[in-house]
Structures are given as structure tokens and as C-alpha cells.
mmCIF file of C-alpha atoms in Angstrom:
data_model
loop_
_atom_site.group_PDB
_atom_site.id
_atom_site.type_symbol
_atom_site.label_atom_id
_atom_site.label_comp_id
_atom_site.label_asym_id
_atom_site.label_seq_id
_atom_site.Cartn_x
_atom_site.Cartn_y
_atom_site.Cartn_z
ATOM 1 C CA MET A 1 21.968 -15.607 24.056
ATOM 2 C CA THR A 2 20.591 -16.107 20.576
ATOM 3 C CA ASP A 3 20.374 -19.587 19.091
ATOM 4 C CA LYS A 4 20.945 -18.565 15.491
ATOM 5 C CA VAL A 5 19.657 -20.726 12.691
ATOM 6 C CA ARG A 6 22.459 -21.182 10.192
ATOM 7 C CA PRO A 7 21.688 -21.684 6.498
ATOM 8 C CA ARG A 8 22.593 -24.708 4.466
ATOM 9 C CA LEU A 9 22.158 -25.364 0.771
ATOM 10 C CA SER A 10 18.622 -26.099 -0.428
ATOM 11 C CA ARG A 11 17.171 -25.945 -3.902
ATOM 12 C CA ARG A 12 13.553 -25.704 -2.787
ATOM 13 C CA ARG A 13 11.753 -22.354 -2.743
ATOM 14 C CA VAL A 14 9.873 -22.098 0.530
ATOM 15 C CA PRO A 15 6.446 -20.406 0.498
ATOM 16 C CA VAL A 16 6.199 -17.314 2.705
ATOM 17 C CA VAL A 17 2.960 -15.755 3.960
ATOM 18 C CA LEU A 18 3.413 -12.077 4.860
ATOM 19 C CA VAL A 19 1.155 -10.537 7.511
ATOM 20 C CA SER A 20 0.731 -6.752 7.617
ATOM 21 C CA GLY A 21 -1.534 -4.390 9.513
ATOM 22 C CA VAL A 22 -1.820 -1.318 11.715
ATOM 23 C CA GLN A 23 -2.846 -2.998 14.989
ATOM 24 C CA GLU A 24 -0.698 -5.514 16.804
ATOM 25 C CA SER A 25 -3.487 -7.710 18.200
ATOM 26 C CA ALA A 26 -5.069 -8.339 14.801
ATOM 27 C CA MET A 27 -1.707 -9.148 13.240
ATOM 28 C CA LEU A 28 -0.761 -11.563 16.001
ATOM 29 C CA ALA A 29 -4.132 -13.322 15.809
ATOM 30 C CA ALA A 30 -3.697 -13.932 12.084
ATOM 31 C CA SER A 31 -0.038 -14.950 12.430
ATOM 32 C CA MET A 32 -0.768 -17.448 15.197
ATOM 33 C CA SER A 33 -3.640 -18.990 13.260
ATOM 34 C CA LEU A 34 -1.440 -19.366 10.187
ATOM 35 C CA GLN A 35 1.415 -20.943 12.103
ATOM 36 C CA LEU A 36 -0.863 -23.426 13.853
ATOM 37 C CA GLY A 37 -2.491 -24.321 10.545
ATOM 38 C CA LEU A 38 0.750 -25.090 8.746
ATOM 39 C CA PRO A 39 2.704 -28.293 9.353
ATOM 40 C CA GLN A 40 6.417 -27.719 9.892
ATOM 41 C CA ALA A 41 6.189 -23.922 9.714
ATOM 42 C CA VAL A 42 8.530 -21.352 11.186
ATOM 43 C CA SER A 43 7.378 -17.915 12.274
ATOM 44 C CA VAL A 44 9.416 -14.725 12.157
ATOM 45 C CA ARG A 45 8.219 -11.478 13.691
ATOM 46 C CA HIS A 46 9.896 -8.080 13.338
ATOM 47 C CA THR A 47 9.156 -4.995 15.417
ATOM 48 C CA ILE A 48 10.669 -1.525 15.255
ATOM 49 C CA ASP A 49 11.370 0.649 18.289
ATOM 50 C CA VAL A 50 11.694 4.091 16.744
ATOM 51 C CA GLY A 51 12.857 5.811 19.926
ATOM 52 C CA ARG A 52 15.701 3.338 20.494
ATOM 53 C CA GLN A 53 16.344 2.854 16.758
ATOM 54 C CA VAL A 54 16.228 -0.897 17.278
ATOM 55 C CA LEU A 55 14.798 -3.663 15.134
ATOM 56 C CA THR A 56 13.776 -6.775 17.089
ATOM 57 C CA ARG A 57 13.555 -10.182 15.438
ATOM 58 C CA VAL A 58 11.894 -13.219 17.005
ATOM 59 C CA VAL A 59 11.986 -16.589 15.216
ATOM 60 C CA SER A 60 9.980 -19.512 16.561
ATOM 61 C CA ASP A 61 8.364 -22.787 15.625
ATOM 62 C CA LEU A 62 6.261 -25.270 17.570
ATOM 63 C CA THR A 63 9.314 -26.242 19.626
ATOM 64 C CA GLY A 64 9.695 -22.712 20.999
ATOM 65 C CA ILE A 65 11.734 -19.564 20.400
ATOM 66 C CA LEU A 66 14.767 -20.123 18.189
ATOM 67 C CA GLU A 67 16.036 -16.555 17.910
ATOM 68 C CA HIS A 68 15.426 -13.348 19.817
ATOM 69 C CA GLU A 69 17.742 -10.610 18.681
ATOM 70 C CA GLU A 70 17.898 -6.827 18.675
ATOM 71 C CA ILE A 71 19.584 -5.078 15.765
ATOM 72 C CA SER A 72 20.667 -1.452 15.931
ATOM 73 C CA LEU A 73 19.560 0.566 12.922
ATOM 74 C CA ALA A 74 21.275 3.720 11.736
ATOM 75 C CA HIS A 75 17.831 5.003 10.756
ATOM 76 C CA ALA A 76 14.834 3.187 12.243
ATOM 77 C CA CYS A 77 12.634 2.981 9.166
ATOM 78 C CA VAL A 78 10.941 0.192 7.270
ATOM 79 C CA SER A 79 13.174 0.470 4.200
ATOM 80 C CA CYS A 80 16.271 -0.001 6.349
ATOM 81 C CA ALA A 81 14.682 -2.921 8.193
ATOM 82 C CA ILE A 82 13.744 -4.683 4.963
ATOM 83 C CA ARG A 83 17.185 -4.167 3.459
ATOM 84 C CA GLU A 84 19.169 -5.043 6.569
ATOM 85 C CA ASP A 85 17.251 -7.893 8.149
ATOM 86 C CA ILE A 86 13.718 -8.851 7.033
ATOM 87 C CA VAL A 87 14.456 -10.207 3.552
ATOM 88 C CA PRO A 88 17.859 -11.655 4.574
ATOM 89 C CA THR A 89 16.180 -13.484 7.468
ATOM 90 C CA LEU A 90 13.497 -14.940 5.201
ATOM 91 C CA GLU A 91 16.195 -16.158 2.819
ATOM 92 C CA ARG A 92 18.300 -17.610 5.633
ATOM 93 C CA LEU A 93 15.375 -19.549 7.118
ATOM 94 C CA ALA A 94 14.236 -20.784 3.710
ATOM 95 C CA ALA A 95 17.737 -21.879 2.738
ATOM 96 C CA ARG A 96 18.072 -23.866 5.941
ATOM 97 C CA GLY A 97 15.589 -26.401 4.603
ATOM 98 C CA ASN A 98 14.127 -27.339 8.006
ATOM 99 C CA TRP A 99 10.619 -25.951 7.446
ATOM 100 C CA LYS A 100 7.999 -26.299 4.737
ATOM 101 C CA SER A 101 6.676 -22.735 5.059
ATOM 102 C CA ILE A 102 7.331 -19.391 6.754
ATOM 103 C CA VAL A 103 4.870 -16.994 8.395
ATOM 104 C CA ALA A 104 6.372 -13.494 8.498
ATOM 105 C CA CYS A 105 4.680 -10.902 10.707
ATOM 106 C CA LEU A 106 5.990 -7.542 9.502
ATOM 107 C CA PRO A 107 6.507 -4.492 11.712
ATOM 108 C CA ILE A 108 3.271 -2.616 12.439
ATOM 109 C CA ALA A 109 2.482 -0.201 9.566
ATOM 110 C CA ALA A 110 5.114 -1.805 7.309
ATOM 111 C CA GLU A 111 3.605 -2.475 3.896
ATOM 112 C CA ALA A 112 4.159 -5.895 2.358
ATOM 113 C CA VAL A 113 4.560 -4.317 -1.070
ATOM 114 C CA GLN A 114 8.145 -3.403 -0.189
ATOM 115 C CA VAL A 115 9.079 -6.989 0.657
ATOM 116 C CA CYS A 116 7.281 -8.395 -2.384
ATOM 117 C CA ARG A 117 9.060 -6.058 -4.764
ATOM 118 C CA VAL A 118 12.484 -6.853 -3.336
ATOM 119 C CA VAL A 119 11.848 -10.599 -3.633
ATOM 120 C CA CYS A 120 10.015 -10.604 -6.969
ATOM 121 C CA TRP A 121 11.958 -7.918 -8.823
ATOM 122 C CA ALA A 122 15.379 -8.933 -7.536
ATOM 123 C CA PRO A 123 15.113 -12.716 -7.004
ATOM 124 C CA ARG A 124 18.855 -13.058 -6.410
ATOM 125 C CA ASN A 125 18.273 -11.368 -3.040
ATOM 126 C CA ALA A 126 16.205 -14.343 -1.879
ATOM 127 C CA PRO A 127 16.573 -17.309 -4.253
ATOM 128 C CA HIS A 128 15.023 -19.781 -1.786
ATOM 129 C CA VAL A 129 11.955 -17.635 -1.029
ATOM 130 C CA ALA A 130 8.572 -17.582 -2.775
ATOM 131 C CA ILE A 131 5.995 -15.035 -1.573
ATOM 132 C CA ALA A 132 2.882 -17.213 -1.441
ATOM 133 C CA ALA A 133 0.357 -14.735 -0.039
ATOM 134 C CA VAL A 134 -0.049 -11.326 1.572
ATOM 135 C CA VAL A 135 -2.528 -11.187 4.459
ATOM 136 C CA THR A 136 -3.728 -7.829 5.758
ATOM 137 C CA ALA A 137 -4.996 -8.229 9.322
ATOM 138 C CA LEU A 138 -7.329 -5.584 10.775
ATOM 139 C CA ASP A 139 -9.351 -5.198 13.957
ATOM 140 C CA GLY A 140 -12.980 -5.884 13.054
ATOM 141 C CA THR A 141 -14.255 -3.358 15.601
ATOM 142 C CA THR A 142 -12.166 -0.388 14.424
ATOM 143 C CA PHE A 143 -11.190 -1.038 10.821
ATOM 144 C CA VAL A 144 -13.578 1.558 9.337
ATOM 145 C CA ASP A 145 -11.749 4.232 11.336
ATOM 146 C CA ASP A 146 -8.469 2.618 10.315
ATOM 147 C CA LEU A 147 -9.422 2.846 6.635
ATOM 148 C CA LEU A 148 -11.209 6.222 6.583
ATOM 149 C CA GLY A 149 -10.312 8.036 9.825
ATOM 150 C CA ASP A 150 -7.917 10.958 10.261
ATOM 151 C CA ASP A 151 -5.499 9.522 12.878
ATOM 152 C CA LEU A 152 -1.778 9.692 12.167
ATOM 153 C CA LEU A 153 0.575 6.785 12.801
ATOM 154 C CA ASP A 154 2.652 8.782 15.252
ATOM 155 C CA GLU A 155 -0.486 9.749 17.174
ATOM 156 C CA ARG A 156 -1.087 6.040 17.773
ATOM 157 C CA GLY A 157 2.550 5.359 18.553
ATOM 158 C CA VAL A 158 3.072 3.050 15.567
ATOM 159 C CA ALA A 159 5.106 5.244 13.204
ATOM 160 C CA THR A 160 7.980 3.404 11.540
ATOM 161 C CA ALA A 161 10.415 6.326 11.825
ATOM 162 C CA GLU A 162 10.731 9.653 13.597
ATOM 163 C CA ASP A 163 9.706 11.478 10.432
ATOM 164 C CA ASP A 164 6.872 9.067 9.550
ATOM 165 C CA HIS A 165 3.842 11.360 9.451
ATOM 166 C CA ARG A 166 1.612 9.148 7.338
ATOM 167 C CA GLY A 167 -2.043 8.736 8.125
ATOM 168 C CA VAL A 168 -3.315 5.413 9.450
ATOM 169 C CA ALA A 169 -5.968 5.370 6.711
ATOM 170 C CA GLU A 170 -3.392 5.914 3.978
ATOM 171 C CA VAL A 171 -1.384 2.913 5.165
ATOM 172 C CA ALA A 172 -4.289 0.594 6.013
ATOM 173 C CA SER A 173 -6.133 1.278 2.748
ATOM 174 C CA ALA A 174 -3.011 0.586 0.705
ATOM 175 C CA MET A 175 -2.514 -2.670 2.614
ATOM 176 C CA VAL A 176 -6.052 -3.828 1.812
ATOM 177 C CA GLU A 177 -5.578 -2.918 -1.847
ATOM 178 C CA TYR A 178 -2.401 -5.016 -2.071
ATOM 179 C CA ALA A 179 -3.637 -8.000 -0.061
ATOM 180 C CA ASP A 180 -4.395 -11.515 -1.240
ATOM 181 C CA LEU A 181 -6.629 -11.997 1.803
ATOM 182 C CA VAL A 182 -8.063 -9.623 4.405
ATOM 183 C CA SER A 183 -8.469 -10.982 7.936
ATOM 184 C CA LEU A 184 -10.840 -9.239 10.367
ATOM 185 C CA THR A 185 -10.991 -10.151 14.036
ATOM 186 C CA CYS A 186 -14.812 -10.252 14.110
ATOM 187 C CA GLU A 187 -17.910 -9.986 11.903
ATOM 188 C CA PRO A 188 -18.748 -6.356 11.050
ATOM 189 C CA ASP A 189 -21.962 -5.131 9.467
ATOM 190 C CA PRO A 190 -22.527 -5.697 5.715
ATOM 191 C CA ASP A 191 -21.686 -2.142 4.649
ATOM 192 C CA GLU A 192 -18.374 -2.340 6.481
ATOM 193 C CA VAL A 193 -17.490 -5.589 4.719
ATOM 194 C CA ALA A 194 -18.526 -3.940 1.450
ATOM 195 C CA LEU A 195 -16.013 -1.155 2.133
ATOM 196 C CA VAL A 196 -13.190 -3.695 2.333
ATOM 197 C CA ARG A 197 -14.370 -5.397 -0.853
ATOM 198 C CA ALA A 198 -14.537 -2.039 -2.674
ATOM 199 C CA LEU A 199 -10.881 -1.399 -1.875
ATOM 200 C CA ALA A 200 -9.532 -4.911 -2.282
ATOM 201 C CA ARG A 201 -8.678 -6.631 -5.531
ATOM 202 C CA PRO A 202 -11.630 -8.496 -7.069
ATOM 203 C CA ARG A 203 -12.228 -11.952 -5.585
ATOM 204 C CA VAL A 204 -9.859 -11.392 -2.662
ATOM 205 C CA PRO A 205 -11.358 -13.269 0.328
ATOM 206 C CA VAL A 206 -12.444 -11.382 3.437
ATOM 207 C CA VAL A 207 -12.306 -13.652 6.508
ATOM 208 C CA THR A 208 -14.056 -12.469 9.667
ATOM 209 C CA ASP A 209 -12.522 -14.994 12.065
ATOM 210 C CA PRO A 210 -8.723 -15.396 12.136
ATOM 211 C CA SER A 211 -9.055 -18.970 13.424
ATOM 212 C CA ALA A 212 -10.839 -19.849 10.170
ATOM 213 C CA LEU A 213 -7.890 -18.940 7.956
ATOM 214 C CA ASP A 214 -7.023 -21.721 5.512
ATOM 215 C CA ALA A 215 -3.286 -21.558 5.972
ATOM 216 C CA VAL A 216 -2.465 -24.479 3.680
ATOM 217 C CA ALA A 217 -4.415 -22.944 0.793
ATOM 218 C CA LEU A 218 -2.517 -19.670 1.192
ATOM 219 C CA THR A 219 0.812 -21.426 0.662
ATOM 220 C CA THR A 220 -0.216 -23.205 -2.535
ATOM 221 C CA GLY A 221 -0.319 -20.475 -5.139
ATOM 222 C CA THR A 222 -2.721 -17.825 -3.870
ATOM 223 C CA ARG A 223 -0.579 -14.881 -4.898
ATOM 224 C CA HIS A 224 -0.243 -13.468 -8.402
ATOM 225 C CA HIS A 225 2.278 -10.656 -8.179
ATOM 226 C CA GLU A 226 1.429 -9.030 -11.504
ATOM 227 C CA SER A 227 -2.289 -8.863 -10.658
ATOM 228 C CA ALA A 228 -1.557 -7.193 -7.336
ATOM 229 C CA GLU A 229 0.764 -4.668 -8.932
ATOM 230 C CA HIS A 230 -1.765 -3.920 -11.660
ATOM 231 C CA TRP A 231 -4.520 -3.283 -9.095
ATOM 232 C CA VAL A 232 -2.431 -0.779 -7.111
ATOM 233 C CA SER A 233 -0.952 0.903 -10.175
ATOM 234 C CA THR A 234 -1.112 4.693 -10.229
ATOM 235 C CA VAL A 235 -2.241 4.746 -13.869
ATOM 236 C CA ARG A 236 -5.349 2.691 -14.560
ATOM 237 C CA ARG A 237 -6.527 2.265 -18.137
ATOM 238 C CA GLY A 238 -9.239 -0.396 -18.065
ATOM 239 C CA PRO A 239 -12.708 -0.505 -16.494
ATOM 240 C CA LEU A 240 -13.195 -1.241 -12.810
ATOM 241 C CA PRO A 241 -15.362 -4.155 -11.677
ATOM 242 C CA PRO A 242 -18.854 -3.193 -10.509
ATOM 243 C CA LEU A 243 -19.638 -2.883 -6.817
ATOM 244 C CA GLY A 244 -22.348 -4.976 -5.220
ATOM 245 C CA PRO A 245 -25.389 -3.344 -3.604
ATOM 246 C CA SER A 246 -24.489 -1.640 -0.308
ATOM 247 C CA GLY A 247 -24.065 1.750 1.279
ATOM 248 C CA VAL A 248 -20.571 2.030 -0.207
ATOM 249 C CA TRP A 249 -20.139 4.183 -3.295
ATOM 250 C CA ARG A 250 -17.256 4.527 -5.726
ATOM 251 C CA LEU A 251 -16.530 7.330 -8.160
ATOM 252 C CA ASP A 252 -14.330 6.633 -11.170
ATOM 253 C CA LEU A 253 -13.525 10.181 -12.300
ATOM 254 C CA GLN A 254 -11.822 10.300 -15.707
ATOM 255 C CA SER A 255 -10.804 12.830 -18.324
ATOM 256 C CA ASP A 256 -8.184 13.253 -21.016
ATOM 257 C CA ARG A 257 -7.894 16.876 -19.881
ATOM 258 C CA SER A 258 -5.336 18.082 -17.378
ATOM 259 C CA PHE A 259 -5.949 19.790 -14.065
ATOM 260 C CA HIS A 260 -5.459 23.549 -13.856
ATOM 261 C CA PRO A 261 -2.569 23.848 -11.363
ATOM 262 C CA VAL A 262 -4.047 26.779 -9.440
ATOM 263 C CA ARG A 263 -7.557 25.356 -9.230
ATOM 264 C CA LEU A 264 -6.146 21.979 -8.208
ATOM 265 C CA HIS A 265 -4.456 23.670 -5.274
ATOM 266 C CA ASP A 266 -7.703 25.407 -4.348
ATOM 267 C CA GLU A 267 -9.841 22.265 -4.648
ATOM 268 C CA MET A 268 -7.582 19.720 -2.907
ATOM 269 C CA VAL A 269 -9.611 19.822 0.292
ATOM 270 C CA ASN A 270 -12.906 19.372 -1.582
ATOM 271 C CA LEU A 271 -11.519 16.599 -3.753
ATOM 272 C CA GLY A 272 -9.459 14.717 -1.163
ATOM 273 C CA GLY A 273 -10.917 15.685 2.206
ATOM 274 C CA GLY A 274 -13.300 13.737 4.382
ATOM 275 C CA PRO A 275 -13.623 10.066 5.381
ATOM 276 C CA ARG A 276 -12.842 8.533 1.998
ATOM 277 C CA ARG A 277 -10.140 6.698 0.082
ATOM 278 C CA SER A 278 -8.971 8.293 -3.167
ATOM 279 C CA ARG A 279 -6.100 7.438 -5.481
ATOM 280 C CA GLY A 280 -5.062 7.776 -9.085
ATOM 281 C CA CYS A 281 -3.148 9.983 -11.483
ATOM 282 C CA PHE A 282 -3.423 13.345 -13.193
ATOM 283 C CA TRP A 283 -1.393 15.715 -15.289
ATOM 284 C CA VAL A 284 -0.999 19.474 -15.513
ATOM 285 C CA PRO A 285 -0.307 21.576 -18.635
ATOM 286 C CA THR A 286 2.839 23.056 -17.096
ATOM 287 C CA ARG A 287 4.349 19.552 -16.706
ATOM 288 C CA PRO A 288 2.929 17.593 -19.642
ATOM 289 C CA ASP A 289 5.476 14.780 -19.405
ATOM 290 C CA ALA A 290 5.026 14.036 -15.695
ATOM 291 C CA VAL A 291 2.719 11.352 -14.285
ATOM 292 C CA CYS A 292 1.351 13.090 -11.205
ATOM 293 C CA VAL A 293 0.225 10.819 -8.364
ATOM 294 C CA TRP A 294 -2.862 11.347 -6.218
ATOM 295 C CA ASP A 295 -3.004 9.432 -2.916
ATOM 296 C CA GLY A 296 -5.631 10.329 -0.336
ATOM 297 C CA ALA A 297 -7.324 8.739 2.679
ATOM 298 C CA GLY A 298 -9.034 9.882 5.858
ATOM 299 C CA GLY A 299 -9.149 13.549 4.901
ATOM 300 C CA GLN A 300 -5.487 13.758 3.888
ATOM 301 C CA ALA A 301 -4.286 13.893 0.292
ATOM 302 C CA ARG A 302 -0.771 13.729 -1.086
ATOM 303 C CA ILE A 303 0.369 14.542 -4.596
ATOM 304 C CA GLY A 304 3.704 13.807 -6.180
ATOM 305 C CA SER A 305 5.389 12.662 -9.370
ATOM 306 C CA GLY A 306 7.907 9.984 -10.088
ATOM 307 C CA ARG A 307 7.896 9.008 -13.730
ATOM 308 C CA THR A 308 6.880 10.202 -17.178
ATOM 309 C CA TRP A 309 4.140 9.251 -19.598
ATOM 310 C CA ASN A 310 6.749 8.332 -22.225
ATOM 311 C CA ARG A 311 4.620 7.557 -25.296
ATOM 312 C CA GLY A 312 1.471 6.851 -23.317
ATOM 313 C CA GLN A 313 -1.533 9.141 -23.579
ATOM 314 C CA PRO A 314 -1.797 11.344 -20.467
ATOM 315 C CA VAL A 315 -4.949 10.739 -18.484
ATOM 316 C CA THR A 316 -6.538 12.206 -15.385
ATOM 317 C CA ARG A 317 -8.255 9.463 -13.399
ATOM 318 C CA ILE A 318 -9.036 9.440 -9.694
ATOM 319 C CA THR A 319 -11.035 6.740 -7.937
ATOM 320 C CA VAL A 320 -12.845 7.687 -4.723
ATOM 321 C CA VAL A 321 -14.512 5.253 -2.295
ATOM 322 C CA GLY A 322 -16.701 6.352 0.603
ATOM 323 C CA LEU A 323 -19.643 5.698 2.888
ATOM 324 C CA ASP A 324 -20.922 9.236 3.423
ATOM 325 C CA ASP A 325 -23.378 11.325 1.382
ATOM 326 C CA ARG A 326 -21.008 13.820 -0.263
ATOM 327 C CA SER A 327 -20.085 12.061 -3.496
ATOM 328 C CA ALA A 328 -21.808 14.730 -5.645
ATOM 329 C CA GLU A 329 -19.574 17.457 -4.180
ATOM 330 C CA ILE A 330 -16.474 15.480 -5.131
ATOM 331 C CA VAL A 331 -17.669 15.157 -8.724
ATOM 332 C CA HIS A 332 -18.152 18.928 -8.931
ATOM 333 C CA ALA A 333 -14.701 19.583 -7.434
ATOM 334 C CA PHE A 334 -13.096 17.221 -9.962
ATOM 335 C CA HIS A 335 -14.675 18.985 -12.930
ATOM 336 C CA ARG A 336 -13.780 22.419 -11.561
ATOM 337 C CA CYS A 337 -10.116 21.346 -11.571
ATOM 338 C CA LEU A 338 -10.116 20.410 -15.263
ATOM 339 C CA LEU A 339 -9.128 22.834 -17.999
ATOM 340 C CA THR A 340 -12.131 24.533 -19.570
ATOM 341 C CA ASP A 341 -12.970 24.677 -23.262
ATOM 342 C CA GLN A 342 -11.918 28.329 -23.306
ATOM 343 C CA GLU A 343 -8.566 27.590 -21.677
ATOM 344 C CA LEU A 344 -7.876 24.835 -24.180
ATOM 345 C CA ALA A 345 -8.840 27.097 -27.073
ATOM 346 C CA THR A 346 -6.722 30.030 -25.943
ATOM 347 C CA ARG A 347 -3.730 28.365 -24.289
ATOM 348 C CA GLY A 348 -3.730 24.791 -25.569
ATOM 349 C CA ARG A 349 -2.910 21.567 -23.730
ATOM 350 C CA VAL A 350 0.713 22.491 -22.966
ATOM 351 C CA TRP A 351 1.706 25.703 -21.219
ATOM 352 C CA ASN A 352 5.133 27.306 -21.320
ATOM 353 C CA GLU A 353 5.492 28.420 -17.706
ATOM 354 C CA PRO A 354 8.540 28.386 -15.401
ATOM 355 C CA TRP A 355 6.367 28.192 -12.250
ATOM 356 C CA ASP A 356 2.919 26.765 -11.453
ATOM 357 C CA GLY A 357 2.571 26.836 -7.652
ATOM 358 C CA LEU A 358 2.894 23.053 -7.270
ATOM 359 C CA GLU A 359 6.617 23.148 -6.573
ATOM 360 C CA PRO A 360 6.265 22.228 -2.859
ATOM 361 C CA TRP A 361 4.779 18.868 -3.905
ATOM 362 C CA LEU A 362 6.079 18.192 -7.422
ATOM 363 C CA GLY A 363 9.397 19.998 -7.347
ATOM 364 C CA PRO A 364 10.602 22.577 -9.865
ATOM 365 C CA ILE A 365 9.455 22.449 -13.469
ATOM 366 C CA THR A 366 12.290 20.715 -15.261
ATOM 367 C CA ARG A 367 10.883 20.921 -18.741
ATOM 368 C CA VAL A 368 9.305 24.010 -20.231
ATOM 369 C CA ALA A 369 7.517 23.027 -23.445
#
């Protein structure tokens, strides 16, 4: 029987620390450290059982377990879980007024960005909640494989839905990029720490012992939502901060030219393959209004489009981070994708074509210039 915590009116916004990751043990270590380090904190943990289509919620504080409930989901995916229970539970606990802070351990492979956007962009959904910090918790012995390896979530048994075929590296890298703090379960070598710092937002702390987390500091204004959103934005306009000396390299490939759609298709493996993290934007002359998205990690690359340039100048810019010795090949592949001087002179920047071969990823051409 569940001992439900019922809300009562409170005007105070309660700070919430979100914990995300791709391995349960690392997430639990960080969550436990945070809860023990916060006076009068409540912890909420959500897990998803894809096979049973069940979301499990456990709420506890230092007195013990307060709630343990299973919720049937029509579709066992993260978006449904966030809409149906995660954010409502955070609001209910915050509105109760019994605790000074909340530690929320998200389902494995669930990205905190979804929760943050619901709370920050639609504050009426959770008027008593303030997202204080996002902690990405990774296993210090395997996180390089998590960030750059080619495993799939379903191969590890941690997919968030039956049709969740994302790569572990795609998810873990995005989590590091959005984090306010990265927690590792042990001290890795310097190049491995440098990899995390190359992906993370500048000045984001990397802690190599979960027990050393400063939980109180995380609840007192660590997070700046706009900075996090700017760092993970598809379209980057400004310069990137320099990397420190290490074995990690970063390419910041830029051009005002578009990619040739056929050569892009041919070069995707060379540009996005291998143990690296790559992300950014590009455009093609057959779809001059579309912001095309590049998202790659661990040898897998996805392209798509979701918005338009409006009055902004189209740009092709892809950032690649790696530890191997093949950066020069990626540079060559990038430049082979770009329109040549001859193509610009003979066909121009905008092409009037009804088909370009990118339909499986970008959909049909909706505007023929």
C-alpha cells in the first residue's frame, strides 16, 4: 500500500537536483551522496520497465520509503513518463512544503533536458519547482566507452522504449554537454578527464568521487538555464573556448557554403564514423530554408531538420571531439562535402530540385526555390 504524500499550498520554490546517466550504479551513488548531503531533502527515483510498460516511482527521505508505486504507461517512453508522472511528482512534493530540497534520479538514459524545458519553458506546470542543478553521473571505469563507443541502449537493456534504438554514446555525450556537474565514480587518467571537459560546458566541475559532491552548493544557484541551452544549441555562431593540453582534439569545421546532398550521403561514414562525438548544423542548396541537424557519436550519425533559418545567415558548422589519430581525414571529408567554386559559379547557392536523395532523413522537399 502506498503512503501518498498529498500537496498543500506553499509559496516557496523548492530547489531540485536532477541526476541522469546511462548506468544505474553511478546514478545511485551520486543520488545517495546528494541526499545525505542535504538537510531535510526528499529523494524521488523513477525507473521504466519497457517490457511491462510500467513506470515505477519511489519517494523516500531519511525516515524511510514514503511512496512505492507502479504506473501503467500506454507507451513506455521517457516523454510519456515526464508528462504523466515525473514533473507532476516533483511539483507535488515541492508544494507539500515538508522538504527544503529534492533529489530526482531520472530513469536510466532519460535526458534531463526534457524535464528542464518543461519546468523552465512552461512554469505553470510546476510553479513550486526550481531546477537548481543537473548532475550527469557516469562510471569512471567505462565512461570513455559510454561517450565514444558503439553500443546501443537496447543492447545494454536500458532503452527507454521498444523503438529506442539510440546509441549509448549519443545519449551519454548529450548528457555531459547539458550538465552543470559531471560525477565520475573514480579517478580516470588525465586524457579521459580532458574528454569530459571538452564536451562539457566551460567551467562545469568534474568530480571523481561521488561522496565528495557538494550537495548544498548545487542547490544554491548552480544552474543557468540559458547558458546550458546555448551550449547545446544546434546552431553555434560564436567562438569555442580553447582546450587545455591533452590527447583530446577538437575540430571546429565551419563554412558559409552548403553541403552537396549527394556527396554528404557518400561521406557520412567518413565524417561521422569512428569513436568520436560530432554535432552541429548544415544546409543544402536544395533546401535553403531548412536548418539541418548533425548529431553523431560512437560511429553513428543522425541528420534531420526541424526549423528554418528565418532571416539568419545559413552556416555549416560541425564540431568533432576525439582521442584517436584520424582528425585529418575528417577535415578532408568535410571539405569534400562542400559545394565547389565551379558548382557555385554554374548552379548558384540555391538549386531548384524536387528530389535530392536526403528524403529518408529530412523528408520531402517542401519548398522548391
